Amino acid sequence: MVVEEIRSEQHFEQIIADNPKVLIDFWAPWCGPCKAMTPTFEQLAAERTEQFKAVKANVDDLPSLAQKYGIRSIPALLMLNKNMVTGEHVGAAPKQEIVAWLDQH
């Protein structure tokens, strides 16, 4: 699978240590818009494997990670480049909008 589920903060730290560019999808199982965004996120992750590592973070399981990055609404995409936030996109959106956002980051 192209998209990796973050299991713990230690797992996340290892991912960002091993990958200079990481796209995080903050989500929750009860979130309808999050479920709607999953196919788009997975498609983009598969299409752009050479550009970034794609991961998902369940905010219910990892509330401290969501808090660390100031995530208050989901779904939220966060782009990290060398552990620095370079972009954030909040809310469900069509694929072309996410593509345009990714192209800026």
Coordinates of N, CA and C in Angstrom, one line a residue:
M1 N 0.8 -1.2 0.0 CA 0.0 0.0 0.0 C 0.9 1.3 0.0
V2 N 0.5 2.2 -0.8 CA 1.3 3.4 -0.9 C 1.1 4.3 0.3
V3 N -0.1 4.4 0.9 CA -0.3 5.2 2.0 C -0.1 4.4 3.3
E4 N 0.7 5.0 4.2 CA 1.1 4.3 5.4 C 0.3 4.9 6.6
E5 N -0.3 4.1 7.4 CA -1.0 4.6 8.6 C 0.0 4.8 9.7
I6 N 0.0 5.9 10.3 CA 0.9 6.2 11.4 C 0.4 5.5 12.7
R7 N 1.2 4.7 13.3 CA 0.8 3.9 14.4 C 1.1 4.5 15.8
S8 N 2.1 5.4 15.8 CA 2.5 6.0 17.1 C 3.4 7.3 16.7
E9 N 3.6 8.1 17.7 CA 4.5 9.3 17.5 C 5.9 8.8 17.1
Q10 N 6.4 7.8 17.7 CA 7.7 7.3 17.4 C 7.7 6.8 16.0
H11 N 6.7 6.1 15.5 CA 6.6 5.7 14.1 C 6.6 6.9 13.2
F12 N 5.9 8.0 13.6 CA 5.9 9.2 12.8 C 7.3 9.8 12.7
E13 N 7.9 9.9 13.9 CA 9.3 10.5 13.9 C 10.2 9.7 13.0
Q14 N 10.1 8.4 12.9 CA 10.9 7.6 12.0 C 10.6 7.9 10.6
I15 N 9.3 8.0 10.2 CA 8.9 8.4 8.9 C 9.5 9.7 8.4
I16 N 9.4 10.7 9.3 CA 9.9 12.0 8.8 C 11.5 12.0 8.8
A17 N 12.1 11.2 9.6 CA 13.6 11.1 9.6 C 14.0 10.4 8.3
D18 N 13.2 9.5 7.8 CA 13.6 8.7 6.6 C 13.1 9.3 5.3
N19 N 12.2 10.3 5.3 CA 11.6 10.9 4.1 C 11.7 12.4 4.2
P20 N 12.4 13.1 3.3 CA 12.5 14.6 3.4 C 11.1 15.3 3.2
K21 N 10.2 14.7 2.4 CA 8.9 15.3 2.1 C 7.8 14.3 2.5
V22 N 6.9 14.8 3.4 CA 5.9 13.9 3.9 C 4.5 14.6 3.8
L23 N 3.5 14.0 3.2 CA 2.2 14.5 3.2 C 1.3 13.7 4.2
I24 N 0.7 14.4 5.1 CA 0.0 13.8 6.2 C -1.5 14.1 6.0
D25 N -2.3 13.0 6.0 CA -3.8 13.2 6.0 C -4.3 12.9 7.4
F26 N -4.7 14.0 8.1 CA -5.3 13.9 9.4 C -6.8 13.6 9.2
W27 N -7.3 12.5 9.8 CA -8.6 12.0 9.6 C -9.2 11.4 10.9
A28 N -10.4 10.9 10.8 CA -11.0 10.1 11.9 C -12.1 9.2 11.2
P29 N -12.3 8.0 11.8 CA -13.2 7.1 11.2 C -14.7 7.6 11.1
W30 N -15.0 8.5 12.0 CA -16.4 8.9 12.1 C -16.7 10.1 11.2
C31 N -15.6 10.6 10.5 CA -15.7 11.8 9.7 C -16.1 11.5 8.3
G32 N -17.3 11.9 7.9 CA -17.8 11.6 6.5 C -16.9 12.2 5.4
P33 N -16.6 13.5 5.5 CA -15.7 14.2 4.5 C -14.3 13.5 4.4
C34 N -13.8 13.0 5.6 CA -12.6 12.2 5.5 C -12.7 11.0 4.7
K35 N -13.8 10.3 4.9 CA -14.0 9.0 4.1 C -14.1 9.4 2.6
A36 N -14.8 10.5 2.3 CA -14.9 10.9 0.9 C -13.6 11.3 0.3
M37 N -12.7 11.8 1.1 CA -11.4 12.2 0.5 C -10.4 11.0 0.4
T38 N -10.6 9.9 1.0 CA -9.7 8.8 1.0 C -9.3 8.3 -0.4
P39 N -10.2 8.1 -1.3 CA -9.8 7.6 -2.6 C -9.0 8.7 -3.3
T40 N -9.3 9.9 -3.2 CA -8.4 11.0 -3.8 C -7.0 11.0 -3.2
F41 N -7.0 10.9 -1.9 CA -5.6 10.9 -1.3 C -4.8 9.7 -1.7
E42 N -5.4 8.5 -1.8 CA -4.7 7.3 -2.2 C -4.3 7.4 -3.7
Q43 N -5.2 8.0 -4.5 CA -4.8 8.1 -5.9 C -3.6 9.1 -6.1
L44 N -3.6 10.2 -5.4 CA -2.5 11.1 -5.5 C -1.2 10.6 -4.9
A45 N -1.4 9.8 -3.8 CA -0.2 9.2 -3.2 C 0.5 8.2 -4.2
A46 N -0.4 7.4 -4.9 CA 0.1 6.5 -5.9 C 0.7 7.2 -7.1
E47 N 0.2 8.3 -7.5 CA 0.6 9.0 -8.7 C 1.9 9.8 -8.4
R48 N 2.2 10.1 -7.2 CA 3.3 11.0 -6.8 C 4.2 10.4 -5.8
T49 N 4.4 9.1 -5.9 CA 5.3 8.4 -4.9 C 6.7 9.0 -4.9
E50 N 7.2 9.5 -6.1 CA 8.5 10.0 -6.1 C 8.6 11.4 -5.5
Q51 N 7.5 12.1 -5.3 CA 7.5 13.5 -4.8 C 7.4 13.5 -3.2
F52 N 6.7 12.6 -2.6 CA 6.5 12.6 -1.2 C 6.1 11.3 -0.6
K53 N 6.3 11.1 0.7 CA 5.8 9.9 1.4 C 4.4 10.3 1.9
A54 N 3.4 9.5 1.6 CA 2.0 9.8 2.0 C 1.6 8.9 3.2
V55 N 1.1 9.6 4.3 CA 0.8 8.9 5.5 C -0.6 9.4 6.0
K56 N -1.3 8.6 6.8 CA -2.5 9.0 7.4 C -2.4 9.0 8.9
A57 N -3.0 9.9 9.6 CA -2.9 10.0 11.0 C -4.3 10.1 11.6
N58 N -4.8 9.1 12.3 CA -6.1 9.1 12.9 C -6.0 10.0 14.1
V59 N -6.8 11.1 14.1 CA -6.7 12.1 15.2 C -7.3 11.5 16.5
D60 N -8.1 10.5 16.5 CA -8.6 9.9 17.7 C -7.5 9.1 18.3
D61 N -6.7 8.4 17.5 CA -5.6 7.6 18.1 C -4.3 8.4 18.4
L62 N -4.1 9.5 17.7 CA -2.9 10.3 17.9 C -3.3 11.8 18.1
P63 N -4.0 12.1 19.2 CA -4.4 13.5 19.5 C -3.2 14.4 19.7
S64 N -2.2 13.9 20.3 CA -1.0 14.8 20.5 C -0.3 15.2 19.2
L65 N -0.4 14.3 18.2 CA 0.2 14.7 16.9 C -0.6 15.8 16.3
A66 N -1.9 15.6 16.3 CA -2.8 16.6 15.8 C -2.6 17.9 16.5
Q67 N -2.5 17.9 17.8 CA -2.3 19.1 18.6 C -1.0 19.8 18.3
K68 N 0.1 18.9 18.1 CA 1.4 19.5 17.8 C 1.4 20.3 16.5
Y69 N 0.5 19.9 15.5 CA 0.5 20.7 14.3 C -0.8 21.6 14.2
G70 N -1.5 21.8 15.3 CA -2.6 22.7 15.3 C -3.8 22.3 14.5
I71 N -4.0 21.0 14.4 CA -5.1 20.5 13.6 C -6.4 20.7 14.4
R72 N -7.3 21.5 13.9 CA -8.6 21.7 14.6 C -9.8 21.2 13.8
S73 N -9.6 21.1 12.5 CA -10.7 20.6 11.6 C -10.1 19.5 10.7
I74 N -11.0 18.5 10.4 CA -10.6 17.4 9.5 C -11.6 17.3 8.4
P75 N -11.2 16.8 7.3 CA -9.9 16.3 6.9 C -8.9 17.5 6.8
A76 N -7.7 17.2 7.1 CA -6.6 18.2 6.9 C -5.4 17.6 6.3
L77 N -4.9 18.2 5.3 CA -3.6 17.7 4.7 C -2.5 18.7 5.1
L78 N -1.4 18.1 5.5 CA -0.3 18.9 5.9 C 1.0 18.4 5.2
M79 N 1.7 19.3 4.5 CA 2.9 19.0 3.8 C 4.1 19.4 4.7
L80 N 5.0 18.4 4.9 CA 6.2 18.7 5.7 C 7.4 18.5 4.7
N81 N 8.3 19.4 4.8 CA 9.5 19.3 4.0 C 10.7 19.5 5.0
K82 N 11.4 18.4 5.2 CA 12.5 18.4 6.3 C 11.9 18.8 7.6
N83 N 10.8 18.2 8.0 CA 10.1 18.4 9.2 C 9.6 19.9 9.5
M84 N 9.5 20.7 8.4 CA 8.9 22.0 8.5 C 7.6 22.0 7.7
V85 N 6.6 22.6 8.3 CA 5.3 22.7 7.6 C 5.4 23.7 6.4
T86 N 5.2 23.2 5.2 CA 5.2 24.1 4.1 C 3.8 24.3 3.5
G87 N 2.8 23.6 3.9 CA 1.5 23.8 3.4 C 0.4 23.1 4.2
E88 N -0.8 23.6 4.3 CA -1.9 23.0 4.9 C -3.2 23.2 4.1
H89 N -3.9 22.2 3.9 CA -5.2 22.2 3.2 C -6.3 21.6 4.1
V90 N -7.3 22.4 4.5 CA -8.3 21.9 5.4 C -9.7 21.7 4.6
G91 N -10.3 20.6 4.8 CA -11.6 20.3 4.2 C -11.5 19.4 3.0
A92 N -12.7 18.8 2.7 CA -12.8 18.0 1.5 C -12.8 18.8 0.3
A93 N -12.1 18.3 -0.8 CA -12.1 19.1 -2.0 C -11.9 18.1 -3.2
P94 N -12.3 18.6 -4.4 CA -12.1 17.8 -5.6 C -10.6 17.6 -5.8
K95 N -10.3 16.5 -6.6 CA -9.0 16.1 -6.9 C -8.2 17.3 -7.5
Q96 N -8.8 18.0 -8.4 CA -8.0 19.0 -9.1 C -7.6 20.1 -8.2
E97 N -8.4 20.4 -7.2 CA -8.1 21.4 -6.2 C -6.9 21.0 -5.3
I98 N -6.9 19.7 -5.0 CA -5.8 19.1 -4.2 C -4.5 19.1 -5.0
V99 N -4.6 18.7 -6.3 CA -3.5 18.7 -7.2 C -2.9 20.1 -7.3
A100 N -3.7 21.1 -7.5 CA -3.2 22.5 -7.6 C -2.5 22.9 -6.3
W101 N -3.1 22.5 -5.1 CA -2.4 22.8 -3.8 C -1.1 22.1 -3.7
L102 N -1.0 20.8 -4.1 CA 0.2 20.1 -4.1 C 1.3 20.7 -5.0
D103 N 0.9 21.1 -6.1 CA 1.8 21.7 -7.1 C 2.5 23.0 -6.5
Q104 N 1.8 23.6 -5.6 CA 2.4 24.8 -4.9 C 3.4 24.5 -3.8
H105 N 3.3 23.2 -3.4 CA 4.2 22.8 -2.3 C 5.1 21.6 -2.6

